[in-house]
Tab-separated table of N, CA and C in Angstrom:
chain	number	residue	atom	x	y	z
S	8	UNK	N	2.510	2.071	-6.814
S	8	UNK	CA	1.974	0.729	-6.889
S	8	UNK	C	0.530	0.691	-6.399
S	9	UNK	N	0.416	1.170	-5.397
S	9	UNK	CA	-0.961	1.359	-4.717
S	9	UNK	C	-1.952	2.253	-5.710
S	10	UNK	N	-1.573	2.933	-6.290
S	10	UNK	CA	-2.425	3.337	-7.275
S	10	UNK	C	-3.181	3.210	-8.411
S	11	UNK	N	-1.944	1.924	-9.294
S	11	UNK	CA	-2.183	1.079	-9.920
S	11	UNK	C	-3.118	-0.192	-9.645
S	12	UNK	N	-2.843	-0.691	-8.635
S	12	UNK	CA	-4.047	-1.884	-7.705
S	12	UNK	C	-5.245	-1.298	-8.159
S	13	UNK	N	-5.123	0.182	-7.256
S	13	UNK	CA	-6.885	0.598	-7.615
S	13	UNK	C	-7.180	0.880	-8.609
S	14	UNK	N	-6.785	1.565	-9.899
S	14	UNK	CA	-7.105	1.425	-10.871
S	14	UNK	C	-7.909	-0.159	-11.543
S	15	UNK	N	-6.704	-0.815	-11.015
S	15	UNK	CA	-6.803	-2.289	-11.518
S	15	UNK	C	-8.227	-3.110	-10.939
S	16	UNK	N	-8.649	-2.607	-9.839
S	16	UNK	CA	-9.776	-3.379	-8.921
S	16	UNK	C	-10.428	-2.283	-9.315
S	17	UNK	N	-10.871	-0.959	-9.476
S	17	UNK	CA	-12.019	-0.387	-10.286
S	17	UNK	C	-12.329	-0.995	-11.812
S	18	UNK	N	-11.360	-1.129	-12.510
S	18	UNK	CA	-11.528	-1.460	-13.548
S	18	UNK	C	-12.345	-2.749	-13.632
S	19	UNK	N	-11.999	-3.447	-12.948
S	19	UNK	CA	-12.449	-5.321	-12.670
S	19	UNK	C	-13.533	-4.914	-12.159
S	20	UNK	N	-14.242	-4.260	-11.595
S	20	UNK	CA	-15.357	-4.401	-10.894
S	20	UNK	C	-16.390	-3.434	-12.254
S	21	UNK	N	-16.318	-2.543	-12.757
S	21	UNK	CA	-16.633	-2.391	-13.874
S	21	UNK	C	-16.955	-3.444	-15.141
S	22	UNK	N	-15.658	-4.193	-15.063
S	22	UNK	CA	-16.354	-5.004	-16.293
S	22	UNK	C	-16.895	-5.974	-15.385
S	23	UNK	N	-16.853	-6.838	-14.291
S	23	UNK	CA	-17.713	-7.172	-13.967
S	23	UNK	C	-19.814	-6.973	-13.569
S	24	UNK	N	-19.525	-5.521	-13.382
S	24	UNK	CA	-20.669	-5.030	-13.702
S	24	UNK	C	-21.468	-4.881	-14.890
S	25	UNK	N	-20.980	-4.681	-16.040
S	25	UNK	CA	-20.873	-5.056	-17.413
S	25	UNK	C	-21.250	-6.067	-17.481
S	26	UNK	N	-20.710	-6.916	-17.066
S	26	UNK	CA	-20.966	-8.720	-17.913
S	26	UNK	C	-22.226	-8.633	-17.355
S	27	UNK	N	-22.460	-8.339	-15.598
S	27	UNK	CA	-23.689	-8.638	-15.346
S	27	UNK	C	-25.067	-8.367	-15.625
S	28	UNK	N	-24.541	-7.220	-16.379
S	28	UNK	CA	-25.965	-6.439	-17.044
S	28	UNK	C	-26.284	-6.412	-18.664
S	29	UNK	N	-25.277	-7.645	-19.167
S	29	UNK	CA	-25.151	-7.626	-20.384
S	29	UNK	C	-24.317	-7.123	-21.561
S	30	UNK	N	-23.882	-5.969	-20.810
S	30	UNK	CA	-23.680	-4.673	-21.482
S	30	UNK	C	-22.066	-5.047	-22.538
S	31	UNK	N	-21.738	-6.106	-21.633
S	31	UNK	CA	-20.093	-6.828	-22.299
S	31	UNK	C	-19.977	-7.927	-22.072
S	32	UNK	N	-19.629	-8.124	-23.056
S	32	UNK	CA	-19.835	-9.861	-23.373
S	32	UNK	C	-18.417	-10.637	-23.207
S	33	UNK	N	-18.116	-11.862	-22.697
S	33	UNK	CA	-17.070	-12.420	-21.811
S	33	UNK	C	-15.655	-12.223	-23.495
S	34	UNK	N	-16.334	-12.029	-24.585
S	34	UNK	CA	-14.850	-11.878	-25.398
S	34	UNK	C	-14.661	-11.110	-25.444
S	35	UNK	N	-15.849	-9.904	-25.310
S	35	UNK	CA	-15.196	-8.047	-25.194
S	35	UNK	C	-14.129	-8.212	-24.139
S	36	UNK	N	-14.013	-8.215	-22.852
S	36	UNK	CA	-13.734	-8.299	-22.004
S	36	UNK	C	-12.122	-9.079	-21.951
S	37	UNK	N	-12.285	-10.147	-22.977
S	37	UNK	CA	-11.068	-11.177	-22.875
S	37	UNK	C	-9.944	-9.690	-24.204
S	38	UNK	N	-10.639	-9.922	-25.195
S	38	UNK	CA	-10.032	-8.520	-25.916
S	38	UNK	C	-9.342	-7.373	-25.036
S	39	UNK	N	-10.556	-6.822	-24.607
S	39	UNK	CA	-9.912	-5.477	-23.525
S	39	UNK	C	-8.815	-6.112	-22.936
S	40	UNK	N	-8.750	-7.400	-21.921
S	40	UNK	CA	-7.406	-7.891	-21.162
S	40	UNK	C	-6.557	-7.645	-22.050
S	41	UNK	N	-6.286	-8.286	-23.265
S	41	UNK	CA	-5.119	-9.030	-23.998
S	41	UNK	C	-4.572	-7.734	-24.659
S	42	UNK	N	-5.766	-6.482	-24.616
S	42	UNK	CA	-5.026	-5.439	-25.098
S	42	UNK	C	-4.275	-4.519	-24.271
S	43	UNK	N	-4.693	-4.994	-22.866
S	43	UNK	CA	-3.862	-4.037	-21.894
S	43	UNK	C	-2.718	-4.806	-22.096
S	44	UNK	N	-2.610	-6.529	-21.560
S	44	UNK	CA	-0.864	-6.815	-21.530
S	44	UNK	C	-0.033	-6.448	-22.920
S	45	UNK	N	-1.076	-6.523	-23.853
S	45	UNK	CA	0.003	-5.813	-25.275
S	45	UNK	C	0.534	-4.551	-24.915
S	46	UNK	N	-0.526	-3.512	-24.470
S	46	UNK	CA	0.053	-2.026	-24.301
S	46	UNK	C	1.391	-1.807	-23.032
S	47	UNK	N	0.647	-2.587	-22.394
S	47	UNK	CA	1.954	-2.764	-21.002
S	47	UNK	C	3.234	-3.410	-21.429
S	48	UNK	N	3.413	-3.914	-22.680
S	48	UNK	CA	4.261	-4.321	-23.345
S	48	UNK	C	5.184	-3.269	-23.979
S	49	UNK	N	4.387	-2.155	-24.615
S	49	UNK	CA	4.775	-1.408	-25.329
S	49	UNK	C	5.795	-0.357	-24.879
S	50	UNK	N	6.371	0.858	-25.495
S	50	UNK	CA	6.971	1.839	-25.097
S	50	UNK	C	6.360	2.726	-25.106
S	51	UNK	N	4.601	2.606	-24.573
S	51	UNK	CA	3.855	3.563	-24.594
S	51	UNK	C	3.786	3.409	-22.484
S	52	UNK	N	3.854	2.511	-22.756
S	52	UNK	CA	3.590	2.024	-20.983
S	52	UNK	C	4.241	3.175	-20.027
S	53	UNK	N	5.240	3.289	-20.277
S	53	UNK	CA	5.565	4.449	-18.943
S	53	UNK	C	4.859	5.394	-19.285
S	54	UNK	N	4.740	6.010	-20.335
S	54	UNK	CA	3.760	7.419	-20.165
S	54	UNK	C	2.431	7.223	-19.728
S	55	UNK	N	2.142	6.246	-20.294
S	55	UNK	CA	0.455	6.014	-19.198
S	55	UNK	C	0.569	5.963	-18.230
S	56	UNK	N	1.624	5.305	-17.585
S	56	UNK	CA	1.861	5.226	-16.172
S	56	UNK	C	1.873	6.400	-15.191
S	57	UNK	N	2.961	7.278	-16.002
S	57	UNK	CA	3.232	8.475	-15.626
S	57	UNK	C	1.932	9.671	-16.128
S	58	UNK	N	1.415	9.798	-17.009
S	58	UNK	CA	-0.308	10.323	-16.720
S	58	UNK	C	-1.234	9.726	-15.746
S	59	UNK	N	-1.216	8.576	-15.747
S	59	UNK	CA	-2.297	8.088	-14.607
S	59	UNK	C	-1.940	8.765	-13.269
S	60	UNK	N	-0.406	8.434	-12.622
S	60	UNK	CA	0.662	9.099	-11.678
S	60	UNK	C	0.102	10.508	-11.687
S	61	UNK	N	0.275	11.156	-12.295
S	61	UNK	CA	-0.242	12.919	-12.414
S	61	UNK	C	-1.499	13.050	-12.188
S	62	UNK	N	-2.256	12.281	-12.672
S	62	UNK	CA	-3.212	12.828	-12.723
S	62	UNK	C	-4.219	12.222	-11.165
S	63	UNK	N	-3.664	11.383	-10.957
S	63	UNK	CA	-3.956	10.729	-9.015
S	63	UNK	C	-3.262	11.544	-8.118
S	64	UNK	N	-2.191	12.056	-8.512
S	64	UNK	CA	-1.585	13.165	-7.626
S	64	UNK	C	-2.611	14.280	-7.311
S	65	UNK	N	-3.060	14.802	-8.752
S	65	UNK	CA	-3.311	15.992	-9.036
S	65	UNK	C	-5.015	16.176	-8.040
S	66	UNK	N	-5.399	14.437	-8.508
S	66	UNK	CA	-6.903	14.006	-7.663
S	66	UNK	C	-6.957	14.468	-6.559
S	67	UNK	N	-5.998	13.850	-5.759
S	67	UNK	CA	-5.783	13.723	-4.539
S	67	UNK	C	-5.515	15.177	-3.331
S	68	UNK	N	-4.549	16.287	-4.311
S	68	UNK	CA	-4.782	17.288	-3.696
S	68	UNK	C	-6.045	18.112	-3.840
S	69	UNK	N	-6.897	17.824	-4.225
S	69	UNK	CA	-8.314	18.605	-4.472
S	69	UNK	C	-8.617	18.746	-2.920
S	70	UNK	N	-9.358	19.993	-2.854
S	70	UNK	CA	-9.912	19.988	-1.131
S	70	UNK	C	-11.130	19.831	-1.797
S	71	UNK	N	-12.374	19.412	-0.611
S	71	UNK	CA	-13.800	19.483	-1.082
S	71	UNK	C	-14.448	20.762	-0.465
């Protein structure tokens, strides 16, 4: 769950950065939403879930 949040608050702060610089315009943005709750709809949803999952795991054990 906690992983998802951050995804979710990077993402938002991105397109907010976007809008502010022009770069995306408030219906790109309404699009991008309406296409995530479609996909989160889908029977594609757990596997994204479960790649995102892997691949934050996989982040996370990195040493620097």
């Amino acid at each position: 769950m906690a992983v998802s949040i951050s995804v979710v608050l990077l993402l938002l702060l991105l397109a907010v950065l976007f809008m502010r610089q022009g770069g995306l315009k408030i219906s790109h943005a309404l699009v991008c939403m309406l296409l995530g709750f479609y996909l989160a709809s889908t029977s594609v949803a757990p596997t994204i879930s479960s790649g995102l999952t892997a691949t934050a795991d996989m982040v996370s054990s990195l040493r620097p």
